[in-house]
Amino acid sequence: MNTLNDILNEASNLLWGWPMIILLFGTHVYLTIILRFPQRHIFTAIRLSVRKDPGATGDVSQFGSLTTALAATIGTGNIIGVATAITLGGPGAVLWCWLTGALGISTKYAEGVLAIKYRVKTKRGRMLGGPMYALERGLGWKWLAVLFAIFTALAALGIGSTVQTNAIATLAYDTYHIDHAVTGAVICLLAGSVLLGGIRSIARVCKLLVPFMALFYVLGCLYILCLNADYLWPAIKLIVHSAFSPEAAGGGFAGTTIMMTARYGIARGLFSNESGMGSAPIVAAAAQTRNPVRQALVSSSGTFWDTVIICAITGIVIVSSVLAHPDIDFTDGATLTNAAFSKIPYVGPHVLTFALLTFSFSTILGWCYYGERAIDYLRGHRWVICYRIIYIAVALLGSVVELGIVWNFADCMNALMAIPNLISLLFLSGIIVSETRKYLWSGQLDREMEQQEYQITA
């Protein structure tokens, strides 16, 4: 296992070197500029996300699509992922994570446009879409579309399955001394009961679960921030300064470099909000929307909630807690997070465990859908059930696997997904601008999409 972990760690270091950071961050910046800062439309996006689009074609409502995407993104990346970035890259990683989210709103918007523009309709009337369809139908690069689908199916087993159950099992054991395998079995049984119902069942659960769990977690964080009130401003200054001068962190944060700080911040930012990874547009394609831009705006609001709000709060909570309590253990992300939340009298560990349980459970649901759609693209609908069984089995295995291996595997799969997706965004950026001009810049968000003949799949 140590050898495997070393191999995965080396692969992760290679994939998340400067070329990936430049490609990802550069795409965020490029799309932000050519799309005239779509971040300024975030309140319009939030308003659209809670409204129905009557008569529009799709499988689930825009809100259902958004909450399913949020279910997949709001997970351990928001809690343990941020803490892991801090332990490995110092407090400055929080700023890089936040910037990845703020600029990533543009990338998530662009992904949403292509998801609706190139989605297909099956003979059973279901809508399918995502980067594999944009690569095939928009660019004619079937081979790259196949690669993306393969990486997605594998990534779902890491980021969506093993990582989530591993995090839940670790905290359940630390807090309640419940055996890892028992926790994994319970999670798999609950997830399987929802996944059997497909996208409508997943969306129905996520619409109820996501708003509640996010509010519950944020309230817990705000309480900790109140306890650490005297350390909030020093924590923010430390985060900003150490993002570009890691040596300024000092203490337990010493030993990092700018490269390490940026790498772990951007990697965890991507892991959290998935802007540029190409996962969210898979479920965005199922949304009931009258034109691509409306759904693109709704999709972009997911990155705002996930990273700009929740990850930022988590980062400040952890850094301020370390400043307030220098004796906190820096061993790993899970231990650091648990130590920070333990400062809430009596109920702190329970708040964290419940938040992580709901976050991770919802992520398991959302990512299973992504993996199933990838398998559907590769092999057809008949293979989806087989993949679902494998997904649940791997989730159970993840509860007893060493955490470092799980995170390194997830990082590798994230990068391999992101590369073909970012290529599609860059090469189809002209289409994205054209659609944005047609509906958003012209003030015609309510305009119906032109009648088009969807490609019919088996």
Short mmCIF file of C-alpha atoms in Angstrom, two decimals:
data_model
loop_
_atom_site.label_atom_id
_atom_site.label_comp_id
_atom_site.label_asym_id
_atom_site.label_seq_id
_atom_site.Cartn_x
_atom_site.Cartn_y
_atom_site.Cartn_z
CA MET A 1 0.00 0.00 0.00
CA ASN A 2 2.89 2.36 0.73
CA THR A 3 4.35 1.69 -2.71
CA LEU A 4 1.00 2.35 -4.38
CA ASN A 5 0.60 5.55 -2.38
CA ASP A 6 4.08 6.71 -3.46
CA ILE A 7 3.25 6.03 -7.13
CA LEU A 8 -0.05 7.91 -6.92
CA ASN A 9 1.63 10.77 -5.08
CA GLU A 10 4.25 11.10 -7.81
CA ALA A 11 1.57 11.00 -10.50
CA SER A 12 -0.43 13.65 -8.63
CA ASN A 13 2.66 15.87 -8.33
CA LEU A 14 3.29 15.51 -12.06
CA LEU A 15 -0.30 16.21 -13.10
CA TRP A 16 -0.64 19.16 -10.73
CA GLY A 17 2.59 20.86 -11.75
CA TRP A 18 2.85 24.34 -13.24
CA PRO A 19 1.39 23.31 -16.64
CA MET A 20 -1.91 22.23 -15.04
CA ILE A 21 -2.06 25.26 -12.77
CA ILE A 22 -1.48 27.58 -15.74
CA LEU A 23 -4.03 25.72 -17.90
CA LEU A 24 -6.74 25.71 -15.24
CA PHE A 25 -6.21 29.16 -13.79
CA GLY A 26 -5.51 30.61 -17.23
CA THR A 27 -8.79 29.20 -18.57
CA HIS A 28 -10.65 30.76 -15.65
CA VAL A 29 -9.08 34.16 -16.38
CA TYR A 30 -9.51 33.89 -20.17
CA LEU A 31 -13.19 32.99 -19.95
CA THR A 32 -13.79 35.69 -17.35
CA ILE A 33 -12.41 38.31 -19.75
CA ILE A 34 -14.05 37.19 -23.02
CA LEU A 35 -17.41 36.67 -21.27
CA ARG A 36 -17.22 40.15 -19.72
CA PHE A 37 -17.09 39.00 -16.11
CA PRO A 38 -20.21 36.84 -15.76
CA GLN A 39 -19.62 37.00 -11.99
CA ARG A 40 -21.48 40.32 -12.06
CA HIS A 41 -24.67 38.41 -12.95
CA ILE A 42 -24.48 36.18 -9.86
CA PHE A 43 -27.65 37.60 -8.28
CA THR A 44 -29.56 37.03 -11.52
CA ALA A 45 -28.20 33.48 -11.49
CA ILE A 46 -29.41 32.93 -7.92
CA ARG A 47 -32.84 34.29 -8.81
CA LEU A 48 -33.13 31.99 -11.83
CA SER A 49 -32.01 28.97 -9.80
CA VAL A 50 -35.14 29.05 -7.61
CA ARG A 51 -37.59 29.65 -10.46
CA LYS A 52 -39.19 27.03 -12.68
CA ASP A 53 -38.98 27.26 -16.46
CA PRO A 54 -42.48 26.14 -17.54
CA GLY A 55 -42.70 24.25 -20.80
CA ALA A 56 -38.94 23.82 -21.11
CA THR A 57 -37.53 20.46 -22.18
CA GLY A 58 -35.56 18.43 -19.66
CA ASP A 59 -35.65 15.72 -16.99
CA VAL A 60 -35.44 17.80 -13.78
CA SER A 61 -36.01 21.42 -12.78
CA GLN A 62 -33.18 23.96 -12.84
CA PHE A 63 -33.18 23.94 -9.04
CA GLY A 64 -33.08 20.15 -9.03
CA SER A 65 -30.14 20.22 -11.43
CA LEU A 66 -28.34 22.82 -9.30
CA THR A 67 -28.84 21.00 -6.01
CA THR A 68 -27.71 17.72 -7.56
CA ALA A 69 -24.55 19.44 -8.81
CA LEU A 70 -24.10 21.06 -5.40
CA ALA A 71 -24.66 17.69 -3.75
CA ALA A 72 -21.71 16.38 -5.75
CA THR A 73 -19.49 19.39 -5.02
CA ILE A 74 -20.34 20.22 -1.39
CA GLY A 75 -18.55 17.34 0.27
CA THR A 76 -15.27 16.55 1.96
CA GLY A 77 -13.57 19.08 -0.32
CA ASN A 78 -15.32 21.86 1.58
CA ILE A 79 -14.34 20.53 5.00
CA ILE A 80 -11.42 18.11 5.05
CA GLY A 81 -10.19 19.19 1.60
CA VAL A 82 -9.65 22.78 2.75
CA ALA A 83 -7.95 21.58 5.92
CA THR A 84 -5.73 19.25 3.88
CA ALA A 85 -4.72 22.16 1.64
CA ILE A 86 -3.79 24.17 4.74
CA THR A 87 -1.73 21.36 6.30
CA LEU A 88 0.17 20.78 3.04
CA GLY A 89 0.34 24.28 1.56
CA GLY A 90 -0.08 26.60 4.52
CA PRO A 91 -2.86 29.14 5.18
CA GLY A 92 -2.19 30.88 1.85
CA ALA A 93 -3.78 27.89 0.12
CA VAL A 94 -7.15 29.23 1.31
CA LEU A 95 -6.75 32.34 -0.87
CA TRP A 96 -5.78 30.28 -3.93
CA CYS A 97 -8.77 28.04 -3.29
CA TRP A 98 -11.03 31.10 -3.05
CA LEU A 99 -9.61 32.70 -6.21
CA THR A 100 -10.10 29.42 -8.07
CA GLY A 101 -13.76 29.58 -7.08
CA ALA A 102 -14.29 33.29 -7.81
CA LEU A 103 -12.77 33.05 -11.29
CA GLY A 104 -14.16 29.53 -11.76
CA ILE A 105 -17.68 30.98 -11.88
CA SER A 106 -16.92 31.91 -15.50
CA THR A 107 -15.74 28.40 -16.32
CA LYS A 108 -18.79 26.80 -14.70
CA TYR A 109 -20.96 29.19 -16.74
CA ALA A 110 -19.19 28.20 -19.96
CA GLU A 111 -19.61 24.51 -19.15
CA GLY A 112 -23.35 25.06 -18.68
CA VAL A 113 -23.70 26.71 -22.08
CA LEU A 114 -22.07 23.78 -23.86
CA ALA A 115 -24.02 21.25 -21.80
CA ILE A 116 -27.35 22.53 -23.15
CA LYS A 117 -26.05 23.43 -26.60
CA TYR A 118 -24.80 19.92 -27.36
CA ARG A 119 -27.02 17.67 -25.25
CA VAL A 120 -28.78 14.73 -26.87
CA LYS A 121 -32.14 13.07 -26.39
CA THR A 122 -32.54 9.31 -26.00
CA LYS A 123 -35.33 7.23 -27.47
CA ARG A 124 -36.78 7.05 -23.95
CA GLY A 125 -36.93 10.84 -23.85
CA ARG A 126 -34.06 11.44 -21.41
CA MET A 127 -31.58 14.29 -21.91
CA LEU A 128 -27.87 13.45 -21.87
CA GLY A 129 -24.99 15.88 -22.08
CA GLY A 130 -21.61 16.93 -20.80
CA PRO A 131 -18.09 17.46 -22.15
CA MET A 132 -18.08 14.12 -24.00
CA TYR A 133 -20.99 15.33 -26.16
CA ALA A 134 -19.42 18.78 -26.64
CA LEU A 135 -16.15 17.16 -27.72
CA GLU A 136 -17.90 14.80 -30.13
CA ARG A 137 -20.63 17.03 -31.54
CA GLY A 138 -18.92 20.42 -31.23
CA LEU A 139 -15.37 19.50 -32.22
CA GLY A 140 -15.77 16.08 -33.82
CA TRP A 141 -13.14 14.61 -31.48
CA LYS A 142 -14.75 11.30 -30.55
CA TRP A 143 -11.47 9.86 -29.24
CA LEU A 144 -11.07 12.65 -26.72
CA ALA A 145 -14.72 12.35 -25.73
CA VAL A 146 -14.16 8.66 -25.00
CA LEU A 147 -11.12 9.48 -22.88
CA PHE A 148 -13.09 12.03 -20.88
CA ALA A 149 -15.87 9.50 -20.26
CA ILE A 150 -13.34 6.89 -19.08
CA PHE A 151 -11.70 9.38 -16.72
CA THR A 152 -15.12 10.41 -15.40
CA ALA A 153 -16.18 6.83 -14.68
CA LEU A 154 -12.91 6.26 -12.81
CA ALA A 155 -12.98 9.64 -11.06
CA ALA A 156 -16.45 8.91 -9.71
CA LEU A 157 -15.02 5.87 -7.96
CA GLY A 158 -12.44 8.12 -6.30
CA ILE A 159 -13.82 11.59 -5.65
CA GLY A 160 -17.43 10.48 -5.37
CA SER A 161 -17.19 7.09 -3.73
CA THR A 162 -14.02 6.15 -1.82
CA VAL A 163 -13.08 9.66 -0.65
CA GLN A 164 -16.53 10.31 0.81
CA THR A 165 -16.97 7.02 2.67
CA ASN A 166 -13.39 7.18 3.90
CA ALA A 167 -13.96 10.62 5.41
CA ILE A 168 -17.26 9.58 7.03
CA ALA A 169 -15.80 6.36 8.44
CA THR A 170 -12.75 8.14 9.85
CA LEU A 171 -14.78 10.75 11.69
CA ALA A 172 -17.38 8.21 12.87
CA TYR A 173 -14.58 6.15 14.37
CA ASP A 174 -12.82 9.14 15.95
CA THR A 175 -16.08 10.51 17.39
CA TYR A 176 -18.18 7.45 18.20
CA HIS A 177 -15.66 4.57 17.88
CA ILE A 178 -17.81 2.90 15.22
CA ASP A 179 -15.93 0.38 13.11
CA HIS A 180 -15.00 1.70 9.66
CA ALA A 181 -16.59 -1.23 7.84
CA VAL A 182 -19.89 -0.83 9.69
CA THR A 183 -20.10 2.84 8.75
CA GLY A 184 -19.28 2.00 5.14
CA ALA A 185 -21.98 -0.66 4.98
CA VAL A 186 -24.67 1.69 6.34
CA ILE A 187 -23.72 4.45 3.89
CA CYS A 188 -23.80 2.02 0.97
CA LEU A 189 -27.25 0.72 1.91
CA LEU A 190 -28.68 4.25 2.19
CA ALA A 191 -27.06 5.41 -1.05
CA GLY A 192 -28.19 2.32 -2.95
CA SER A 193 -31.82 2.87 -1.93
CA VAL A 194 -31.74 6.35 -3.50
CA LEU A 195 -29.65 5.53 -6.57
CA LEU A 196 -32.12 2.87 -7.73
CA GLY A 197 -34.55 5.66 -8.65
CA GLY A 198 -32.18 7.38 -11.08
CA ILE A 199 -31.83 11.14 -11.63
CA ARG A 200 -35.33 12.05 -10.48
CA SER A 201 -34.87 10.22 -7.18
CA ILE A 202 -31.41 11.75 -6.72
CA ALA A 203 -32.68 15.26 -7.49
CA ARG A 204 -35.65 14.85 -5.14
CA VAL A 205 -33.39 13.89 -2.22
CA CYS A 206 -30.83 16.58 -3.03
CA LYS A 207 -33.45 19.36 -3.18
CA LEU A 208 -34.37 18.52 0.41
CA LEU A 209 -30.91 17.73 1.74
CA VAL A 210 -28.58 20.34 0.22
CA PRO A 211 -30.16 23.60 1.55
CA PHE A 212 -30.58 22.12 5.03
CA MET A 213 -27.10 20.66 5.33
CA ALA A 214 -25.39 23.80 3.99
CA LEU A 215 -27.27 26.06 6.42
CA PHE A 216 -26.55 23.73 9.35
CA TYR A 217 -22.83 23.68 8.56
CA VAL A 218 -22.55 27.44 8.02
CA LEU A 219 -24.26 28.13 11.36
CA GLY A 220 -21.74 25.88 13.09
CA CYS A 221 -18.87 27.73 11.37
CA LEU A 222 -20.29 31.13 12.32
CA TYR A 223 -20.42 30.04 15.95
CA ILE A 224 -16.73 29.10 15.87
CA LEU A 225 -15.92 32.44 14.22
CA CYS A 226 -17.70 34.19 17.07
CA LEU A 227 -15.55 32.25 19.55
CA ASN A 228 -12.44 33.22 17.57
CA ALA A 229 -13.52 36.84 17.05
CA ASP A 230 -10.17 38.25 18.23
CA TYR A 231 -8.32 36.15 15.67
CA LEU A 232 -10.45 36.77 12.57
CA TRP A 233 -8.56 39.73 11.17
CA PRO A 234 -5.13 38.21 11.94
CA ALA A 235 -6.30 35.00 10.23
CA ILE A 236 -7.40 36.86 7.08
CA LYS A 237 -4.11 38.81 6.96
CA LEU A 238 -2.14 35.61 7.41
CA ILE A 239 -4.06 33.91 4.58
CA VAL A 240 -3.41 36.79 2.17
CA HIS A 241 0.25 37.33 3.08
CA SER A 242 1.21 33.66 3.07
CA ALA A 243 -0.43 33.09 -0.34
CA PHE A 244 2.54 34.91 -1.88
CA SER A 245 5.04 34.71 0.98
CA PRO A 246 4.59 31.30 2.64
CA GLU A 247 7.47 31.96 5.02
CA ALA A 248 5.31 34.68 6.61
CA ALA A 249 3.08 31.99 8.09
CA GLY A 250 5.64 30.70 10.59
CA GLY A 251 4.89 28.27 13.39
CA GLY A 252 3.23 25.03 12.40
CA PHE A 253 2.67 26.42 8.89
CA ALA A 254 6.38 26.73 8.08
CA GLY A 255 8.09 24.71 5.37
CA THR A 256 5.87 25.51 2.38
CA THR A 257 6.67 27.24 -0.90
CA ILE A 258 4.61 29.42 -3.22
CA MET A 259 4.38 26.50 -5.63
CA MET A 260 3.09 24.19 -2.90
CA THR A 261 0.67 26.82 -1.62
CA ALA A 262 -0.77 27.52 -5.07
CA ARG A 263 -0.83 23.87 -6.07
CA TYR A 264 -2.74 22.62 -3.05
CA GLY A 265 -5.05 25.63 -2.99
CA ILE A 266 -5.99 25.31 -6.66
CA ALA A 267 -6.21 21.50 -6.51
CA ARG A 268 -8.52 21.60 -3.49
CA GLY A 269 -10.48 24.46 -5.07
CA LEU A 270 -11.09 22.32 -8.13
CA PHE A 271 -11.89 19.31 -5.96
CA SER A 272 -14.44 21.41 -4.10
CA ASN A 273 -16.23 23.41 -6.83
CA GLU A 274 -15.27 21.25 -9.85
CA SER A 275 -15.16 24.29 -12.17
CA GLY A 276 -13.19 23.15 -15.18
CA MET A 277 -13.42 19.46 -14.32
CA GLY A 278 -16.45 18.86 -16.53
CA SER A 279 -18.61 17.02 -14.01
CA ALA A 280 -21.37 19.57 -13.29
CA PRO A 281 -22.42 20.01 -16.97
CA ILE A 282 -23.37 16.33 -17.03
CA VAL A 283 -26.31 17.01 -14.72
CA ALA A 284 -26.87 20.54 -16.10
CA ALA A 285 -27.76 18.90 -19.41
CA ALA A 286 -30.77 17.26 -17.75
CA ALA A 287 -32.25 20.60 -16.63
CA GLN A 288 -35.55 22.01 -17.86
CA THR A 289 -34.48 25.32 -19.40
CA ARG A 290 -35.58 27.43 -22.33
CA ASN A 291 -32.07 28.35 -23.51
CA PRO A 292 -28.42 27.48 -22.75
CA VAL A 293 -27.57 30.74 -21.00
CA ARG A 294 -30.28 30.49 -18.36
CA GLN A 295 -28.99 27.11 -17.23
CA ALA A 296 -25.39 28.30 -17.52
CA LEU A 297 -26.13 31.11 -15.07
CA VAL A 298 -27.82 28.68 -12.70
CA SER A 299 -24.82 26.34 -12.89
CA SER A 300 -22.40 29.18 -12.17
CA SER A 301 -24.20 29.99 -8.92
CA GLY A 302 -23.14 26.57 -7.64
CA THR A 303 -19.48 27.61 -7.64
CA PHE A 304 -20.39 30.80 -5.79
CA TRP A 305 -22.10 28.91 -2.96
CA ASP A 306 -19.56 26.10 -2.84
CA THR A 307 -16.25 27.93 -2.85
CA VAL A 308 -16.76 31.67 -2.55
CA ILE A 309 -18.95 31.16 0.53
CA ILE A 310 -18.55 27.73 2.15
CA CYS A 311 -14.87 27.02 1.45
CA ALA A 312 -13.91 30.56 2.46
CA ILE A 313 -15.74 30.22 5.77
CA THR A 314 -14.13 26.83 6.39
CA GLY A 315 -10.65 28.19 5.70
CA ILE A 316 -11.07 31.15 8.04
CA VAL A 317 -12.50 28.88 10.75
CA ILE A 318 -9.49 26.56 10.60
CA VAL A 319 -6.79 29.25 10.41
CA SER A 320 -8.36 31.35 13.18
CA SER A 321 -8.71 28.20 15.33
CA VAL A 322 -5.01 27.42 14.86
CA LEU A 323 -4.09 30.96 15.88
CA ALA A 324 -6.39 30.79 18.88
CA HIS A 325 -5.19 27.31 19.90
CA PRO A 326 -1.56 26.74 18.82
CA ASP A 327 -1.63 23.24 20.32
CA ILE A 328 -3.99 21.97 17.58
CA ASP A 329 -2.65 18.87 15.81
CA PHE A 330 -1.40 19.37 12.22
CA THR A 331 -1.13 15.67 11.40
CA ASP A 332 -3.69 15.65 8.57
CA GLY A 333 -6.78 17.45 7.29
CA ALA A 334 -9.33 15.29 9.10
CA THR A 335 -7.57 15.64 12.46
CA LEU A 336 -7.15 19.40 12.02
CA THR A 337 -10.81 19.88 11.13
CA ASN A 338 -11.96 17.74 14.04
CA ALA A 339 -9.74 19.74 16.41
CA ALA A 340 -11.18 23.05 15.16
CA PHE A 341 -14.80 21.95 15.61
CA SER A 342 -14.08 20.42 19.00
CA LYS A 343 -13.87 23.99 20.29
CA ILE A 344 -17.69 24.15 20.14
CA PRO A 345 -18.66 23.09 23.67
CA TYR A 346 -20.32 19.66 23.94
CA VAL A 347 -21.76 19.47 20.42
CA GLY A 348 -18.77 20.45 18.22
CA PRO A 349 -17.69 16.95 17.11
CA HIS A 350 -21.33 16.00 16.56
CA VAL A 351 -21.93 19.08 14.37
CA LEU A 352 -18.89 18.21 12.26
CA THR A 353 -19.81 14.55 11.99
CA PHE A 354 -23.37 15.32 10.94
CA ALA A 355 -22.22 17.95 8.42
CA LEU A 356 -19.64 15.61 6.93
CA LEU A 357 -22.12 12.75 6.86
CA THR A 358 -24.74 14.74 4.93
CA PHE A 359 -22.19 16.46 2.67
CA SER A 360 -20.47 13.21 1.80
CA PHE A 361 -23.67 11.25 1.37
CA SER A 362 -25.02 13.80 -1.09
CA THR A 363 -21.71 13.74 -2.96
CA ILE A 364 -21.95 9.98 -3.31
CA LEU A 365 -25.36 10.42 -4.95
CA GLY A 366 -24.31 13.16 -7.35
CA TRP A 367 -21.10 11.51 -8.50
CA CYS A 368 -22.76 8.18 -9.09
CA TYR A 369 -24.97 9.95 -11.64
CA TYR A 370 -21.88 11.39 -13.34
CA GLY A 371 -20.24 7.99 -13.54
CA GLU A 372 -23.42 6.36 -14.85
CA ARG A 373 -23.75 8.92 -17.64
CA ALA A 374 -20.13 8.29 -18.61
CA ILE A 375 -20.79 4.55 -18.80
CA ASP A 376 -24.00 5.23 -20.73
CA TYR A 377 -21.93 7.17 -23.27
CA LEU A 378 -19.28 4.47 -23.51
CA ARG A 379 -21.35 1.28 -23.43
CA GLY A 380 -25.06 2.11 -23.40
CA HIS A 381 -27.79 2.20 -20.75
CA ARG A 382 -27.72 -1.55 -20.11
CA TRP A 383 -24.30 -1.27 -18.43
CA VAL A 384 -25.43 1.40 -15.96
CA ILE A 385 -26.72 -1.13 -13.41
CA CYS A 386 -23.39 -2.97 -13.46
CA TYR A 387 -21.53 0.27 -12.85
CA ARG A 388 -23.89 1.19 -10.02
CA ILE A 389 -23.12 -2.10 -8.26
CA ILE A 390 -19.37 -1.55 -8.68
CA TYR A 391 -19.73 2.02 -7.41
CA ILE A 392 -21.42 0.90 -4.19
CA ALA A 393 -18.89 -1.90 -3.68
CA VAL A 394 -15.97 0.52 -4.08
CA ALA A 395 -17.64 2.91 -1.63
CA LEU A 396 -17.59 0.14 0.96
CA LEU A 397 -13.92 -0.55 0.20
CA GLY A 398 -13.16 3.15 0.57
CA SER A 399 -14.22 3.12 4.21
CA VAL A 400 -11.24 0.93 5.15
CA VAL A 401 -8.54 2.19 2.71
CA GLU A 402 -5.71 4.49 3.85
CA LEU A 403 -6.66 8.16 3.29
CA GLY A 404 -3.51 9.27 1.47
CA ILE A 405 -4.05 6.75 -1.32
CA VAL A 406 -7.66 7.86 -1.72
CA TRP A 407 -6.82 11.56 -1.97
CA ASN A 408 -3.92 11.05 -4.38
CA PHE A 409 -6.08 8.87 -6.64
CA ALA A 410 -8.82 11.51 -6.58
CA ASP A 411 -6.34 14.28 -7.46
CA CYS A 412 -5.03 12.28 -10.43
CA MET A 413 -8.51 11.57 -11.80
CA ASN A 414 -9.56 15.20 -11.32
CA ALA A 415 -6.64 16.38 -13.45
CA LEU A 416 -7.23 13.76 -16.17
CA MET A 417 -10.88 14.83 -16.41
CA ALA A 418 -10.03 18.51 -16.45
CA ILE A 419 -7.60 18.39 -19.38
CA PRO A 420 -10.04 17.32 -22.16
CA ASN A 421 -12.81 19.45 -20.66
CA LEU A 422 -10.63 22.57 -20.63
CA ILE A 423 -9.64 21.84 -24.23
CA SER A 424 -13.32 21.78 -25.24
CA LEU A 425 -13.97 25.06 -23.42
CA LEU A 426 -11.05 26.81 -25.10
CA PHE A 427 -11.73 25.52 -28.62
CA LEU A 428 -15.47 26.18 -28.34
CA SER A 429 -15.13 29.54 -26.62
CA GLY A 430 -16.43 31.27 -29.76
CA ILE A 431 -19.68 29.30 -29.49
CA ILE A 432 -19.95 30.19 -25.81
CA VAL A 433 -19.51 33.90 -26.57
CA SER A 434 -22.05 33.69 -29.43
CA GLU A 435 -24.70 32.10 -27.20
CA THR A 436 -23.99 34.63 -24.45
CA ARG A 437 -24.39 37.51 -26.91
CA LYS A 438 -27.65 36.06 -28.20
CA TYR A 439 -29.37 35.67 -24.83
CA LEU A 440 -27.52 37.60 -22.09
CA TRP A 441 -25.83 40.62 -23.60
CA SER A 442 -28.89 41.36 -25.76
CA GLY A 443 -31.14 41.26 -22.69
CA GLN A 444 -33.18 38.28 -23.97
CA LEU A 445 -32.83 35.76 -21.16
CA ASP A 446 -36.49 34.81 -21.57
CA ARG A 447 -36.03 34.02 -25.26
CA GLU A 448 -36.83 30.47 -26.31
CA MET A 449 -34.05 28.39 -27.79
CA GLU A 450 -34.37 27.87 -31.53
CA GLN A 451 -36.06 24.59 -32.46
CA GLN A 452 -33.37 22.05 -33.02
CA GLU A 453 -33.24 18.40 -33.85
CA TYR A 454 -31.57 16.61 -30.98
CA GLN A 455 -29.37 13.68 -31.87
CA ILE A 456 -31.29 10.57 -30.85
CA THR A 457 -29.31 7.88 -29.04
CA ALA A 458 -30.26 4.33 -28.16
#
